[in-house]
PDB file of C-alpha atoms and ligand atoms in Angstrom:
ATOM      1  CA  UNK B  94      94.448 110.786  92.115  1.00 45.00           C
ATOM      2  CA  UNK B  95      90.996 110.029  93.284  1.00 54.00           C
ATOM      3  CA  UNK B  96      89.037 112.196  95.744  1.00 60.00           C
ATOM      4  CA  UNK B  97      86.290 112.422  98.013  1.00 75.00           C
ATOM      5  CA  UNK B  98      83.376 114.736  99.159  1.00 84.00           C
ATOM      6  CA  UNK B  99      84.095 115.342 103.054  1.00 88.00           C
ATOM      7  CA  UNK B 100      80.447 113.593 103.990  1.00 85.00           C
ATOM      8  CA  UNK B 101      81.108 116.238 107.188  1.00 89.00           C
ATOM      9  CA  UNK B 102      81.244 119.727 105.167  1.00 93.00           C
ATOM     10  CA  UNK B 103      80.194 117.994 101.856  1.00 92.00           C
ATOM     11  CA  UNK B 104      82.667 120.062 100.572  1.00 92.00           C
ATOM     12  CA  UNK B 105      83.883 118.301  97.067  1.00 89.00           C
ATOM     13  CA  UNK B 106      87.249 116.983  96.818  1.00 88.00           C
ATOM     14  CA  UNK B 107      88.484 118.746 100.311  1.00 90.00           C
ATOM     15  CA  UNK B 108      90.068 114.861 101.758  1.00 89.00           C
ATOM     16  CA  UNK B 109      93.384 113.980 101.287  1.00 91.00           C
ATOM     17  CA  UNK B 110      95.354 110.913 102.390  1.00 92.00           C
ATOM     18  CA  UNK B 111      97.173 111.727 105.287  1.00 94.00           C
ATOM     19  CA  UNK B 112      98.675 107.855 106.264  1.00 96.00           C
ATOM     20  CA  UNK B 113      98.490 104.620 104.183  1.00 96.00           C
ATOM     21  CA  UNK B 114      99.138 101.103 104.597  1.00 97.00           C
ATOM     22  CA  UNK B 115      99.854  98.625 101.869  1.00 97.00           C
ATOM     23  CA  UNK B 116      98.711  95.621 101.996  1.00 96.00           C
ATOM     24  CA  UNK B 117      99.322  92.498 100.603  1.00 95.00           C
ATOM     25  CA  UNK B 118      96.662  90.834  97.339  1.00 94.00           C
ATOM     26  CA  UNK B 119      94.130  88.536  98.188  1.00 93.00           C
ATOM     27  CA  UNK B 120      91.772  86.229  96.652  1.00 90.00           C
ATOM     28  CA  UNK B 121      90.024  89.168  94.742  1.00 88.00           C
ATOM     29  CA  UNK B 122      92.078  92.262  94.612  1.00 92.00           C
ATOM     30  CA  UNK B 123      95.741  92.996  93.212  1.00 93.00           C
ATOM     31  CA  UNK B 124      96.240  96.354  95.173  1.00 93.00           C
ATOM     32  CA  UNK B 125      95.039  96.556  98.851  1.00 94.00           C
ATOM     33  CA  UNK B 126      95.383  99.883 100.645  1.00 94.00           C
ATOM     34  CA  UNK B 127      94.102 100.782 103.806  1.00 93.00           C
ATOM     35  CA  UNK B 128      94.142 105.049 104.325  1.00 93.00           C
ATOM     36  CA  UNK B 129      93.527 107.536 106.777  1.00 93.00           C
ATOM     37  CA  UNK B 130      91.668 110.569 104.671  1.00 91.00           C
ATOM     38  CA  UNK B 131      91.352 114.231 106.644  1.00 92.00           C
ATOM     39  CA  UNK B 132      89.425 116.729 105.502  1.00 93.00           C
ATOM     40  CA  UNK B 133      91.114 120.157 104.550  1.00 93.00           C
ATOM     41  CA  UNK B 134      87.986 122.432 105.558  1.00 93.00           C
ATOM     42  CA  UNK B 135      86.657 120.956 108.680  1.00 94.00           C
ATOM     43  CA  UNK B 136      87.806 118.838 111.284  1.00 92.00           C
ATOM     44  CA  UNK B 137      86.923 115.505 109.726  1.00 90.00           C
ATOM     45  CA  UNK B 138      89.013 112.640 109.621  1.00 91.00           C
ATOM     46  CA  UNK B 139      88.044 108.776 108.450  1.00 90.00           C
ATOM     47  CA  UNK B 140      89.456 105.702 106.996  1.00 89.00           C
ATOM     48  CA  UNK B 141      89.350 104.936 103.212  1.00 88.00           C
ATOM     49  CA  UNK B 142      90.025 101.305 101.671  1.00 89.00           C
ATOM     50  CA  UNK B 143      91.345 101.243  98.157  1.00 89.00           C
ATOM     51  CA  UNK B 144      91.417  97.658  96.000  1.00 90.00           C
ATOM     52  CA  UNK B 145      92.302  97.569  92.487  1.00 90.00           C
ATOM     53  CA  UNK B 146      91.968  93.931  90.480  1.00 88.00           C
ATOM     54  CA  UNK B 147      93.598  93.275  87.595  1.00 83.00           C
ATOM     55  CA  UNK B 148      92.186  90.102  86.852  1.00 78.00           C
ATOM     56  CA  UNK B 149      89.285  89.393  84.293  1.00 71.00           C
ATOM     57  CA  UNK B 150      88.459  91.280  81.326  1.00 64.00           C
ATOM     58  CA  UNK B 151      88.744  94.700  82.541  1.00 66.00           C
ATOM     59  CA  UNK B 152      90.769  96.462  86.039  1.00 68.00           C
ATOM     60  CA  UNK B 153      88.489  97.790  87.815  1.00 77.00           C
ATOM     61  CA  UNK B 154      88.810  99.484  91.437  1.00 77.00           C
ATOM     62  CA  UNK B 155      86.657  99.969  94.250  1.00 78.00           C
ATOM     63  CA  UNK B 156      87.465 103.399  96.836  1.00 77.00           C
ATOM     64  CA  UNK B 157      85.369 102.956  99.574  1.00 75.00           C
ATOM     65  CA  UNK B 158      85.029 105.466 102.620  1.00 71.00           C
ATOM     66  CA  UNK B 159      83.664 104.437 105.852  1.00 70.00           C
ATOM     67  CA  UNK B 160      82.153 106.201 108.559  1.00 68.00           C
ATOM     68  CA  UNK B 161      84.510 105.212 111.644  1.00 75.00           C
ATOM     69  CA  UNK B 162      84.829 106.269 115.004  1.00 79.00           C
ATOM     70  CA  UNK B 163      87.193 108.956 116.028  1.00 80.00           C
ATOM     71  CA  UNK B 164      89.344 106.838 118.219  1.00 86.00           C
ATOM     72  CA  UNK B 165      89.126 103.978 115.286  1.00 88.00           C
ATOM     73  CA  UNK B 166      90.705 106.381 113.381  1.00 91.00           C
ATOM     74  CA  UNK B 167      93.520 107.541 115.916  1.00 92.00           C
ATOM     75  CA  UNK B 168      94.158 103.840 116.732  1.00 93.00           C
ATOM     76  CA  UNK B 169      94.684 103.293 113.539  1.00 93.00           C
ATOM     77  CA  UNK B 170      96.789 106.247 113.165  1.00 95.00           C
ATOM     78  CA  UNK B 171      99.046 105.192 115.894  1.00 96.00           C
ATOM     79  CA  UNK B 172      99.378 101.268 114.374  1.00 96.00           C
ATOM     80  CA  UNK B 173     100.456 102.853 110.776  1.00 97.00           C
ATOM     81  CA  UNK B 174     102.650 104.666 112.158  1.00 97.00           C
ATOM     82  CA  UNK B 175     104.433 101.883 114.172  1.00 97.00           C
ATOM     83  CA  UNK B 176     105.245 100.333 110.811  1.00 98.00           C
ATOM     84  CA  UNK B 177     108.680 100.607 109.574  1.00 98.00           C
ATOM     85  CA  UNK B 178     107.255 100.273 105.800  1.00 98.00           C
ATOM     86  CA  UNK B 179     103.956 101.027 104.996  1.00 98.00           C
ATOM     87  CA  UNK B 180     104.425 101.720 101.520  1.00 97.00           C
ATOM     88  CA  UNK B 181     105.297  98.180 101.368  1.00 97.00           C
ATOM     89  CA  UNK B 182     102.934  95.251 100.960  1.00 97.00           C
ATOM     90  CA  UNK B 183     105.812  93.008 101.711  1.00 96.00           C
ATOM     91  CA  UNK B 184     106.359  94.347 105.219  1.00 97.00           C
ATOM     92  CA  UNK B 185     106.169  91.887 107.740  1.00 95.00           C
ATOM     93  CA  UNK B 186     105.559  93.607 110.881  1.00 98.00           C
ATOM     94  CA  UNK B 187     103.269  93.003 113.348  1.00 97.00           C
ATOM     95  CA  UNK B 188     100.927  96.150 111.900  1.00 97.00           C
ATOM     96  CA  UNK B 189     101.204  94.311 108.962  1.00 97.00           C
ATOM     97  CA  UNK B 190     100.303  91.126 110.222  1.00 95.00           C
ATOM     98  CA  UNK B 191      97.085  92.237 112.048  1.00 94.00           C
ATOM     99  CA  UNK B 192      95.703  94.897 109.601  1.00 94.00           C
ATOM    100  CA  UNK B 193      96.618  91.725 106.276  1.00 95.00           C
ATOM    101  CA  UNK B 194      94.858  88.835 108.002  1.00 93.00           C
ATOM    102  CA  UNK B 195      93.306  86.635 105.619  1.00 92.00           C
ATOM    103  CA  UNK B 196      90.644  84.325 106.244  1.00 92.00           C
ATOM    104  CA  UNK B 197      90.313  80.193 105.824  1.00 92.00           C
ATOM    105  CA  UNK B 198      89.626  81.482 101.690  1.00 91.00           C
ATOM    106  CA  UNK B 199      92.538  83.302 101.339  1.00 92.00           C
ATOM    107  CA  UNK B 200      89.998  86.323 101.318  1.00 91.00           C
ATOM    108  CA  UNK B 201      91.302  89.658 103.260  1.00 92.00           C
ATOM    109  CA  UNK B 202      89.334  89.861 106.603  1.00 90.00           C
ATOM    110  CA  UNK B 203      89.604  93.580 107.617  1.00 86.00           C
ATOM    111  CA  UNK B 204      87.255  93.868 104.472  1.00 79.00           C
ATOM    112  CA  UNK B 205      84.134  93.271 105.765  1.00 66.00           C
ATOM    113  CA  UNK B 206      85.727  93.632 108.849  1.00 59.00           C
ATOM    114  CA  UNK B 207      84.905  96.398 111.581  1.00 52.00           C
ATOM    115  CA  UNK B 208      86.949  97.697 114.664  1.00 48.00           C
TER     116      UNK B 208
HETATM  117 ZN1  LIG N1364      85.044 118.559 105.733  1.00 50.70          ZN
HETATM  118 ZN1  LIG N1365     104.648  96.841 108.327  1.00 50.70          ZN
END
């Protein structure tokens, strides 16, 4: 399980993953995950994106954090949690369907994406 330094307390490994969404591979990555981290000192709370490719000669896997508005965050809160399976990549609900857009290159568009 990876971790995270809460960039509010800089507390070291103090985030967890409090909601996830899985979504479906694109062009570049196997795994997509899109997560709401929370902080367990201070009152922190962001969104995480986790990609793991297992294509070429070695996996490799990116965890980003970014720096997103509070209401971002509850918004995307709320749309997880309208999801009847966010565990599963598969899911075809309209959460699914808005945060697993891909573009005209079959590349994942919340990616570089922004609120
Ligand atoms: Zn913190
Ligand atoms: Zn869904």
């Amino acid at each position: 399980m990876m971790s995270f330094t809460c960039p509010d307390c800089q507390r070291p490994d103090s985030l967890h993953i409090t909601h996830k969404l899985e979504l479906p591979p694109d062009g570049r990555s196997d795994e997509i995950s899109l997560q709401i981290v929370a902080c367990d000192d201070c009152e922190f709370r962001g969104m995480a994106v986790y990609e793991e490719s297992r294509r070429g000669a070695s996996d490799s896997w990116h965890h980003d954090g970014r720096m997103v508005a509070a209401a971002d965050v509850e918004r995307l809160t709320n749309d997880i949690s309208q999801c009847p399976q966010p565990g599963s990549s598969r899911c075809d609900c309209e959460v699914h369907e808005t945060y697993g857009k891909t573009n005209e290159y079959g590349r994942w568009v919340f990616r570089y994406g922004s609120f």
